[in-house]
Amino acid sequence: MKIKINRIYFNALFVVITCFLVLWKGVVYAPDSEGYLSMSIYRSLGYPSFILFHKALFGSRYVYFVLLSQLLLNLGAIFYLKNKVQQILNLPFWKAFLFMLLLAIPLFYEIHVANGLLSEALAYPLYLIVLAHLFDFLVTKNRKKVILSAILLLLLIQVRGQFMFLVVVLFLAVFVSEMSFKLLKKQIGILVFIILIPFISVGIDICFHKIVHHKAVTTPWTGIQIATLPFFIANQKDYLEFPSTEQQDYFRFIYGRLEQKNLLLNQFSDDSTTKMDYYFSHYVQIANGTLNNDGESFFKNNHVLQEDLVVVNDKMTSSMTMPLVKAHFFKWVSLYFENICKGLGTAKNVLLILFLCVFSFFRLLSKPIPALKIIFIGTLLVLGNAALVALAEPTISRYLFYNNWVLLSIVLLLFDFSFYKKEDE
């Protein structure tokens, strides 16, 4: 009875401290907040709709209720995942409590995820709930759990497109749950639905913009993001890679602007920093300041309507990405891998995570125990998220914090006596 009271006390203390710190800090506006608040065309359905709901319900004071909702959602999701993992792995209270603290770090440190008027505030709790159902499915093989994970993933992708990588993780999780191609045949319907998630997501995105912005397009901005690194490594003669005159003219114009601002890799000569650090520190100037702002100026001069500029510019940058990547493939791959390594700390960290991923997978072939399944999926989450983010953005903590709890949680598992006991049975 005393132990149970102590558990309630610790959990209550955690909730009180968390609520106090989050509410004391208050609402945090970021440079990107305005796009969500005004439901701009370059924002996807999820978070702007969340904001709109609070505006309709609470009027001019809606931001305070947004903060409260975000706090409750994040707290609820943290407790939900903690309880699910504790139940699955039969963790002692102190380890479950440590796990909960790891999940809660983004609420207190650096990101302050519950305070910001940013999509991360909604994405993080949704992500944790998706994982809770996914982990449950890995152990119970309850089809309803993986179907629920897939449906919630559809919603999560509308909040932040970076979670498209979870489609692959979900697919592999179904395989891991069975560890047999014969048994896998029973899950064909689920696998087909998982494969269709990207296509359904795109359809929802197009419908949203057609209804709200009267344009049947996907959320524009992705083209600018994925073209940033290829333009950074480009050379002056790369205009020859493009078949159309408009593409060639656009390339010359953007390349000239990047050259004027000293934002090209071939202009890099600073021995005090690395190429990737230079790219990180100048990313906003390349993507926002040049590809976006100057790119729209190019089309404005060609008499494109103001409301169409962002869409036309996004399509142009998208069409130019692959030719530039092919022209400098090895250079692009090298910087892409450096981007992943920088986000995860070092190349050694990446190799360690890869080792844990491969090791846990092969151990699963002979010992399909819950802990190994969670380690395998956890490492996939880290690698998959970093790999997708690195295609479009610098791998800063804003995009990678979702999985900061994974490695330390794996350490807790590896040092758990029950883990070894179950393995030997």
CSV table of C-alpha atoms in Angstrom, one decimal:
chain,number,residue,atom,x,y,z
A,1,MET,CA,0.0,0.0,0.0
A,2,LYS,CA,2.8,2.4,0.9
A,3,ILE,CA,4.6,1.6,-2.4
A,4,LYS,CA,1.4,2.4,-4.3
A,5,ILE,CA,1.0,5.7,-2.5
A,6,ASN,CA,4.6,6.6,-3.3
A,7,ARG,CA,4.0,5.9,-7.0
A,8,ILE,CA,1.0,8.2,-7.0
A,9,TYR,CA,2.9,10.8,-5.1
A,10,PHE,CA,5.8,10.8,-7.7
A,11,ASN,CA,3.4,10.9,-10.6
A,12,ALA,CA,1.4,13.7,-9.1
A,13,LEU,CA,4.6,15.7,-8.3
A,14,PHE,CA,5.7,15.2,-11.9
A,15,VAL,CA,2.4,16.5,-13.3
A,16,VAL,CA,2.4,19.5,-10.9
A,17,ILE,CA,6.0,20.5,-11.7
A,18,THR,CA,5.4,20.1,-15.5
A,19,CYS,CA,2.2,22.1,-15.5
A,20,PHE,CA,3.8,24.9,-13.4
A,21,LEU,CA,6.9,25.1,-15.7
A,22,VAL,CA,4.9,25.1,-18.9
A,23,LEU,CA,2.3,27.5,-17.8
A,24,TRP,CA,4.8,29.8,-16.2
A,25,LYS,CA,6.7,30.1,-19.5
A,26,GLY,CA,3.5,30.8,-21.4
A,27,VAL,CA,2.8,30.9,-25.1
A,28,VAL,CA,5.9,31.1,-27.3
A,29,TYR,CA,5.7,32.7,-30.8
A,30,ALA,CA,8.3,31.5,-33.3
A,31,PRO,CA,9.0,33.0,-36.8
A,32,ASP,CA,7.0,30.1,-38.3
A,33,SER,CA,4.0,30.6,-36.1
A,34,GLU,CA,2.3,33.1,-38.3
A,35,GLY,CA,2.0,30.7,-41.2
A,36,TYR,CA,0.0,28.3,-38.9
A,37,LEU,CA,-2.1,31.1,-37.4
A,38,SER,CA,-3.1,32.4,-40.8
A,39,MET,CA,-3.5,29.0,-42.4
A,40,SER,CA,-1.0,29.9,-45.2
A,41,ILE,CA,-0.8,27.7,-48.3
A,42,TYR,CA,2.6,26.5,-47.4
A,43,ARG,CA,1.2,24.8,-44.2
A,44,SER,CA,-0.5,21.5,-44.3
A,45,LEU,CA,-3.9,20.6,-42.8
A,46,GLY,CA,-3.2,19.4,-39.3
A,47,TYR,CA,-1.9,22.2,-37.0
A,48,PRO,CA,-3.7,25.2,-38.7
A,49,SER,CA,-7.0,23.2,-38.2
A,50,PHE,CA,-6.1,22.7,-34.5
A,51,ILE,CA,-5.6,26.4,-34.2
A,52,LEU,CA,-8.8,27.2,-36.1
A,53,PHE,CA,-10.8,25.0,-33.7
A,54,HIS,CA,-9.5,26.9,-30.7
A,55,LYS,CA,-10.2,30.2,-32.4
A,56,ALA,CA,-13.8,29.2,-33.1
A,57,LEU,CA,-14.3,27.9,-29.6
A,58,PHE,CA,-12.5,30.6,-27.5
A,59,GLY,CA,-12.4,33.7,-29.6
A,60,SER,CA,-9.6,36.3,-29.0
A,61,ARG,CA,-8.1,34.5,-26.0
A,62,TYR,CA,-7.7,31.3,-28.0
A,63,VAL,CA,-3.9,31.1,-27.6
A,64,TYR,CA,-4.1,30.4,-23.9
A,65,PHE,CA,-6.4,27.5,-24.5
A,66,VAL,CA,-4.1,26.3,-27.3
A,67,LEU,CA,-1.3,26.2,-24.7
A,68,LEU,CA,-3.5,24.3,-22.2
A,69,SER,CA,-4.6,21.8,-24.8
A,70,GLN,CA,-1.0,21.2,-25.9
A,71,LEU,CA,0.1,20.7,-22.3
A,72,LEU,CA,-2.7,18.2,-21.6
A,73,LEU,CA,-2.1,16.4,-24.9
A,74,ASN,CA,1.6,16.1,-24.3
A,75,LEU,CA,1.2,15.0,-20.7
A,76,GLY,CA,-1.5,12.4,-21.7
A,77,ALA,CA,0.6,11.0,-24.5
A,78,ILE,CA,3.7,10.7,-22.3
A,79,PHE,CA,1.8,8.8,-19.6
A,80,TYR,CA,0.1,6.6,-22.2
A,81,LEU,CA,3.4,5.5,-23.8
A,82,LYS,CA,5.1,5.1,-20.4
A,83,ASN,CA,2.2,2.9,-19.1
A,84,LYS,CA,2.2,0.8,-22.3
A,85,VAL,CA,5.9,0.2,-22.3
A,86,GLN,CA,5.9,-0.6,-18.5
A,87,GLN,CA,3.1,-3.1,-19.1
A,88,ILE,CA,4.8,-4.7,-22.1
A,89,LEU,CA,8.2,-5.1,-20.5
A,90,ASN,CA,7.1,-5.5,-16.9
A,91,LEU,CA,9.4,-2.6,-15.9
A,92,PRO,CA,9.9,-1.7,-12.3
A,93,PHE,CA,8.4,1.6,-11.2
A,94,TRP,CA,11.7,3.5,-11.1
A,95,LYS,CA,12.7,2.5,-14.6
A,96,ALA,CA,9.2,3.4,-15.9
A,97,PHE,CA,9.5,6.8,-14.1
A,98,LEU,CA,12.9,7.4,-15.7
A,99,PHE,CA,11.5,6.5,-19.1
A,100,MET,CA,8.7,9.0,-18.5
A,101,LEU,CA,11.2,11.7,-17.6
A,102,LEU,CA,13.1,11.0,-20.8
A,103,LEU,CA,9.9,11.4,-22.8
A,104,ALA,CA,9.2,14.7,-21.0
A,105,ILE,CA,12.5,16.4,-21.7
A,106,PRO,CA,11.2,18.3,-24.8
A,107,LEU,CA,8.7,20.0,-22.5
A,108,PHE,CA,11.4,21.5,-20.4
A,109,TYR,CA,14.6,21.8,-22.4
A,110,GLU,CA,15.5,23.7,-25.6
A,111,ILE,CA,12.3,22.8,-27.6
A,112,HIS,CA,9.7,23.6,-25.0
A,113,VAL,CA,7.4,21.6,-27.3
A,114,ALA,CA,4.1,22.4,-25.4
A,115,ASN,CA,4.7,26.1,-25.4
A,116,GLY,CA,5.3,26.9,-29.0
A,117,LEU,CA,2.7,27.8,-31.6
A,118,LEU,CA,4.2,25.3,-33.9
A,119,SER,CA,3.1,21.9,-35.4
A,120,GLU,CA,5.6,20.1,-33.1
A,121,ALA,CA,3.3,20.7,-30.2
A,122,LEU,CA,0.6,18.5,-31.8
A,123,ALA,CA,3.0,16.2,-33.6
A,124,TYR,CA,4.9,15.0,-30.5
A,125,PRO,CA,1.9,13.6,-28.6
A,126,LEU,CA,0.4,12.1,-31.7
A,127,TYR,CA,3.8,10.4,-32.4
A,128,LEU,CA,4.0,9.0,-28.9
A,129,ILE,CA,0.4,7.6,-29.2
A,130,VAL,CA,1.2,6.0,-32.6
A,131,LEU,CA,4.3,4.3,-31.0
A,132,ALA,CA,2.3,3.1,-28.0
A,133,HIS,CA,-0.2,1.2,-30.2
A,134,LEU,CA,2.7,0.0,-32.4
A,135,PHE,CA,4.6,-1.4,-29.4
A,136,ASP,CA,1.4,-3.0,-28.2
A,137,PHE,CA,0.9,-4.7,-31.5
A,138,LEU,CA,4.4,-6.0,-31.6
A,139,VAL,CA,3.7,-8.0,-28.4
A,140,THR,CA,0.0,-8.8,-28.6
A,141,LYS,CA,-0.3,-9.1,-32.4
A,142,ASN,CA,-3.7,-7.5,-32.0
A,143,ARG,CA,-4.6,-6.3,-35.6
A,144,LYS,CA,-6.7,-3.5,-34.2
A,145,LYS,CA,-3.6,-1.9,-32.7
A,146,VAL,CA,-1.7,-1.7,-35.9
A,147,ILE,CA,-4.7,-0.5,-37.8
A,148,LEU,CA,-5.2,2.2,-35.2
A,149,SER,CA,-1.5,3.1,-35.5
A,150,ALA,CA,-1.9,3.4,-39.3
A,151,ILE,CA,-5.0,5.6,-39.0
A,152,LEU,CA,-3.3,7.9,-36.4
A,153,LEU,CA,-0.2,8.0,-38.7
A,154,LEU,CA,-2.4,9.4,-41.5
A,155,LEU,CA,-3.4,12.2,-39.1
A,156,LEU,CA,0.2,12.7,-37.9
A,157,ILE,CA,1.4,13.1,-41.5
A,158,GLN,CA,-1.1,15.9,-42.0
A,159,VAL,CA,0.5,17.7,-39.0
A,160,ARG,CA,4.1,17.1,-40.1
A,161,GLY,CA,5.1,15.4,-43.4
A,162,GLN,CA,8.4,14.3,-42.0
A,163,PHE,CA,6.7,11.3,-40.4
A,164,MET,CA,6.2,9.7,-43.8
A,165,PHE,CA,9.2,7.6,-42.7
A,166,LEU,CA,6.9,5.8,-40.3
A,167,VAL,CA,5.2,4.1,-43.2
A,168,VAL,CA,8.4,1.9,-43.7
A,169,VAL,CA,8.7,1.4,-39.9
A,170,LEU,CA,5.0,0.3,-39.7
A,171,PHE,CA,5.5,-2.1,-42.6
A,172,LEU,CA,8.6,-3.7,-41.0
A,173,ALA,CA,6.8,-3.8,-37.6
A,174,VAL,CA,4.1,-6.1,-39.1
A,175,PHE,CA,6.9,-8.3,-40.5
A,176,VAL,CA,8.7,-8.4,-37.1
A,177,SER,CA,5.5,-9.3,-35.3
A,178,GLU,CA,5.2,-12.5,-37.3
A,179,MET,CA,8.8,-13.3,-38.3
A,180,SER,CA,7.5,-15.7,-40.9
A,181,PHE,CA,6.5,-15.1,-44.5
A,182,LYS,CA,3.9,-17.8,-44.2
A,183,LEU,CA,2.2,-16.1,-41.2
A,184,LEU,CA,2.7,-12.7,-42.9
A,185,LYS,CA,0.1,-13.7,-45.6
A,186,LYS,CA,-2.6,-13.1,-42.9
A,187,GLN,CA,-1.6,-9.5,-42.7
A,188,ILE,CA,-1.8,-8.7,-46.4
A,189,GLY,CA,-4.8,-6.3,-46.0
A,190,ILE,CA,-3.0,-4.3,-43.3
A,191,LEU,CA,0.2,-4.2,-45.4
A,192,VAL,CA,-1.7,-2.9,-48.4
A,193,PHE,CA,-3.3,-0.2,-46.3
A,194,ILE,CA,0.1,0.8,-44.9
A,195,ILE,CA,1.5,1.1,-48.4
A,196,LEU,CA,-1.5,3.3,-49.4
A,197,ILE,CA,-0.9,5.8,-46.6
A,198,PRO,CA,1.4,8.1,-48.6
A,199,PHE,CA,-1.1,8.2,-51.5
A,200,ILE,CA,-4.1,8.8,-49.2
A,201,SER,CA,-2.0,11.5,-47.4
A,202,VAL,CA,-1.3,13.3,-50.7
A,203,GLY,CA,-5.0,13.1,-51.6
A,204,ILE,CA,-6.1,14.6,-48.3
A,205,ASP,CA,-3.4,17.4,-48.7
A,206,ILE,CA,-4.6,18.3,-52.2
A,207,CYS,CA,-8.3,18.3,-51.1
A,208,PHE,CA,-7.4,20.6,-48.2
A,209,HIS,CA,-5.7,23.2,-50.4
A,210,LYS,CA,-8.4,23.0,-53.0
A,211,ILE,CA,-11.1,23.8,-50.3
A,212,VAL,CA,-9.2,26.4,-48.4
A,213,HIS,CA,-6.9,28.0,-51.0
A,214,HIS,CA,-8.8,27.1,-54.2
A,215,LYS,CA,-5.7,25.3,-55.6
A,216,ALA,CA,-5.5,21.6,-56.2
A,217,VAL,CA,-1.9,21.3,-55.1
A,218,THR,CA,0.2,19.5,-52.4
A,219,THR,CA,1.6,21.8,-49.7
A,220,PRO,CA,4.3,23.9,-51.5
A,221,TRP,CA,7.7,24.3,-49.9
A,222,THR,CA,9.0,20.8,-50.2
A,223,GLY,CA,10.6,21.6,-53.5
A,224,ILE,CA,12.6,24.5,-52.0
A,225,GLN,CA,13.7,22.3,-49.2
A,226,ILE,CA,15.0,19.4,-51.2
A,227,ALA,CA,16.6,21.7,-53.8
A,228,THR,CA,18.6,23.6,-51.2
A,229,LEU,CA,21.5,21.1,-50.9
A,230,PRO,CA,21.7,20.5,-54.7
A,231,PHE,CA,21.9,24.2,-55.4
A,232,PHE,CA,24.5,24.6,-52.6
A,233,ILE,CA,26.9,22.1,-54.4
A,234,ALA,CA,26.1,23.3,-58.0
A,235,ASN,CA,28.5,24.7,-60.5
A,236,GLN,CA,28.0,27.5,-63.0
A,237,LYS,CA,27.7,25.2,-66.0
A,238,ASP,CA,25.0,23.0,-64.5
A,239,TYR,CA,22.3,24.9,-66.4
A,240,LEU,CA,23.2,22.5,-69.2
A,241,GLU,CA,21.6,19.7,-67.2
A,242,PHE,CA,18.1,21.1,-67.8
A,243,PRO,CA,16.1,20.6,-71.0
A,244,SER,CA,13.9,23.7,-70.9
A,245,THR,CA,14.9,27.3,-71.5
A,246,GLU,CA,12.9,28.4,-68.4
A,247,GLN,CA,14.7,26.0,-66.2
A,248,GLN,CA,18.1,27.1,-67.5
A,249,ASP,CA,17.1,30.8,-67.0
A,250,TYR,CA,15.9,30.0,-63.5
A,251,PHE,CA,19.1,28.2,-62.7
A,252,ARG,CA,21.3,31.1,-64.0
A,253,PHE,CA,19.3,33.6,-62.0
A,254,ILE,CA,19.4,31.7,-58.7
A,255,TYR,CA,23.0,30.6,-59.1
A,256,GLY,CA,23.9,34.2,-59.7
A,257,ARG,CA,22.1,35.3,-56.6
A,258,LEU,CA,23.8,32.6,-54.5
A,259,GLU,CA,27.2,33.6,-55.9
A,260,GLN,CA,26.6,37.2,-55.0
A,261,LYS,CA,25.8,36.2,-51.4
A,262,ASN,CA,28.8,33.7,-51.2
A,263,LEU,CA,26.4,30.9,-50.5
A,264,LEU,CA,28.0,28.2,-52.8
A,265,LEU,CA,30.1,25.3,-51.8
A,266,ASN,CA,32.7,26.2,-54.4
A,267,GLN,CA,33.1,29.5,-52.6
A,268,PHE,CA,33.8,27.9,-49.2
A,269,SER,CA,37.3,28.6,-48.0
A,270,ASP,CA,37.0,28.9,-44.2
A,271,ASP,CA,39.4,26.5,-42.5
A,272,SER,CA,37.9,27.2,-39.1
A,273,THR,CA,34.7,25.4,-39.8
A,274,THR,CA,33.4,22.4,-41.9
A,275,LYS,CA,31.4,22.4,-45.1
A,276,MET,CA,28.4,21.0,-43.2
A,277,ASP,CA,28.6,23.6,-40.4
A,278,TYR,CA,28.7,26.3,-43.2
A,279,TYR,CA,25.7,24.7,-44.8
A,280,PHE,CA,23.8,24.6,-41.4
A,281,SER,CA,24.6,28.2,-40.6
A,282,HIS,CA,23.6,29.5,-44.1
A,283,TYR,CA,20.6,27.2,-44.8
A,284,VAL,CA,18.0,29.9,-44.2
A,285,GLN,CA,19.8,32.3,-46.5
A,286,ILE,CA,20.0,29.7,-49.2
A,287,ALA,CA,16.4,28.2,-48.9
A,288,ASN,CA,14.3,31.1,-47.6
A,289,GLY,CA,16.3,34.1,-48.7
A,290,THR,CA,17.3,32.9,-52.2
A,291,LEU,CA,15.4,29.9,-53.5
A,292,ASN,CA,12.1,31.2,-52.0
A,293,ASN,CA,12.4,35.0,-52.1
A,294,ASP,CA,14.6,35.5,-55.2
A,295,GLY,CA,12.8,32.5,-56.9
A,296,GLU,CA,9.5,34.2,-56.5
A,297,SER,CA,11.0,37.4,-57.8
A,298,PHE,CA,12.1,35.5,-61.0
A,299,PHE,CA,8.5,34.5,-61.7
A,300,LYS,CA,7.1,37.8,-60.7
A,301,ASN,CA,9.2,39.4,-63.4
A,302,ASN,CA,7.7,36.8,-65.8
A,303,HIS,CA,4.2,38.1,-64.9
A,304,VAL,CA,3.0,35.2,-62.7
A,305,LEU,CA,0.2,36.2,-60.4
A,306,GLN,CA,1.1,36.9,-56.8
A,307,GLU,CA,-1.0,34.2,-55.3
A,308,ASP,CA,0.6,31.6,-57.7
A,309,LEU,CA,4.2,32.5,-57.0
A,310,VAL,CA,4.8,30.0,-54.1
A,311,VAL,CA,3.3,27.1,-56.0
A,312,VAL,CA,5.1,27.8,-59.3
A,313,ASN,CA,8.4,28.3,-57.6
A,314,ASP,CA,8.0,25.1,-55.6
A,315,LYS,CA,7.2,23.1,-58.8
A,316,MET,CA,10.3,24.6,-60.5
A,317,THR,CA,12.7,23.8,-57.7
A,318,SER,CA,11.2,20.2,-57.4
A,319,SER,CA,11.8,19.6,-61.1
A,320,MET,CA,15.5,20.8,-60.8
A,321,THR,CA,16.5,18.7,-57.8
A,322,MET,CA,17.2,15.3,-59.4
A,323,PRO,CA,19.3,16.7,-62.4
A,324,LEU,CA,21.5,18.6,-59.9
A,325,VAL,CA,21.8,15.5,-57.6
A,326,LYS,CA,22.8,13.3,-60.6
A,327,ALA,CA,25.4,15.9,-61.7
A,328,HIS,CA,27.1,15.9,-58.3
A,329,PHE,CA,26.0,12.5,-56.9
A,330,PHE,CA,29.0,11.6,-54.8
A,331,LYS,CA,29.3,15.1,-53.4
A,332,TRP,CA,25.6,15.1,-52.6
A,333,VAL,CA,25.8,11.7,-50.9
A,334,SER,CA,28.8,12.7,-48.9
A,335,LEU,CA,27.1,15.9,-47.5
A,336,TYR,CA,23.8,14.1,-47.0
A,337,PHE,CA,25.6,11.5,-44.8
A,338,GLU,CA,27.4,14.2,-43.0
A,339,ASN,CA,24.0,15.9,-42.3
A,340,ILE,CA,22.7,12.7,-40.8
A,341,CYS,CA,25.9,12.2,-38.7
A,342,LYS,CA,25.7,15.8,-37.4
A,343,GLY,CA,22.1,15.4,-36.4
A,344,LEU,CA,22.9,12.2,-34.5
A,345,GLY,CA,26.1,13.5,-33.0
A,346,THR,CA,28.9,11.8,-34.9
A,347,ALA,CA,29.5,9.0,-37.4
A,348,LYS,CA,30.3,6.7,-34.5
A,349,ASN,CA,26.8,7.3,-33.1
A,350,VAL,CA,25.3,6.4,-36.5
A,351,LEU,CA,27.3,3.2,-36.6
A,352,LEU,CA,26.3,2.3,-33.1
A,353,ILE,CA,22.6,2.8,-33.9
A,354,LEU,CA,23.1,0.7,-37.1
A,355,PHE,CA,24.8,-2.0,-35.1
A,356,LEU,CA,22.0,-2.1,-32.5
A,357,CYS,CA,19.4,-2.2,-35.3
A,358,VAL,CA,21.1,-5.1,-37.2
A,359,PHE,CA,22.0,-7.0,-34.0
A,360,SER,CA,18.5,-6.8,-32.6
A,361,PHE,CA,17.0,-7.9,-35.9
A,362,PHE,CA,19.1,-11.0,-36.2
A,363,ARG,CA,18.6,-11.8,-32.5
A,364,LEU,CA,14.8,-11.6,-33.2
A,365,LEU,CA,15.1,-14.4,-35.7
A,366,SER,CA,15.9,-16.8,-32.8
A,367,LYS,CA,14.5,-14.9,-29.7
A,368,PRO,CA,11.4,-12.8,-30.7
A,369,ILE,CA,11.0,-11.2,-27.3
A,370,PRO,CA,9.3,-7.8,-26.6
A,371,ALA,CA,12.5,-6.0,-25.6
A,372,LEU,CA,14.4,-6.9,-28.8
A,373,LYS,CA,11.4,-5.9,-30.9
A,374,ILE,CA,11.3,-2.5,-29.2
A,375,ILE,CA,15.0,-2.0,-29.6
A,376,PHE,CA,14.8,-2.8,-33.3
A,377,ILE,CA,11.9,-0.5,-33.9
A,378,GLY,CA,13.4,2.2,-31.7
A,379,THR,CA,16.6,2.3,-33.8
A,380,LEU,CA,14.6,2.3,-37.0
A,381,LEU,CA,12.8,5.4,-35.7
A,382,VAL,CA,16.0,7.3,-35.0
A,383,LEU,CA,17.6,6.3,-38.4
A,384,GLY,CA,14.5,6.8,-40.5
A,385,ASN,CA,13.6,10.2,-39.1
A,386,ALA,CA,17.2,11.5,-39.5
A,387,ALA,CA,17.5,10.1,-43.0
A,388,LEU,CA,14.3,11.7,-44.2
A,389,VAL,CA,14.9,15.1,-42.5
A,390,ALA,CA,18.5,15.2,-44.0
A,391,LEU,CA,17.0,15.1,-47.5
A,392,ALA,CA,15.3,18.5,-47.0
A,393,GLU,CA,16.7,20.3,-43.9
A,394,PRO,CA,19.7,20.6,-41.6
A,395,THR,CA,19.2,17.9,-38.9
A,396,ILE,CA,18.7,20.3,-36.0
A,397,SER,CA,17.1,19.3,-32.7
A,398,ARG,CA,13.7,20.8,-33.8
A,399,TYR,CA,13.3,17.9,-36.2
A,400,LEU,CA,15.1,15.1,-34.4
A,401,PHE,CA,14.0,15.6,-30.7
A,402,TYR,CA,11.1,13.2,-31.1
A,403,ASN,CA,13.5,10.2,-30.7
A,404,ASN,CA,15.9,11.7,-28.1
A,405,TRP,CA,14.6,9.2,-25.6
A,406,VAL,CA,15.4,6.1,-27.6
A,407,LEU,CA,19.1,5.4,-27.0
A,408,LEU,CA,18.9,6.0,-23.2
A,409,SER,CA,15.9,3.8,-23.1
A,410,ILE,CA,17.8,1.0,-24.9
A,411,VAL,CA,20.5,1.4,-22.2
A,412,LEU,CA,17.9,0.9,-19.5
A,413,LEU,CA,16.7,-2.2,-21.3
A,414,LEU,CA,20.1,-3.7,-21.8
A,415,PHE,CA,20.9,-3.3,-18.1
A,416,ASP,CA,17.6,-4.8,-17.0
A,417,PHE,CA,18.0,-8.1,-15.4
A,418,SER,CA,14.6,-9.2,-16.6
A,419,PHE,CA,15.8,-8.7,-20.2
A,420,TYR,CA,18.5,-11.3,-19.8
A,421,LYS,CA,16.3,-13.6,-17.8
A,422,LYS,CA,13.7,-13.6,-20.6
A,423,GLU,CA,16.3,-14.1,-23.2
A,424,ASP,CA,17.6,-17.3,-21.4
A,425,GLU,CA,14.2,-18.8,-21.0
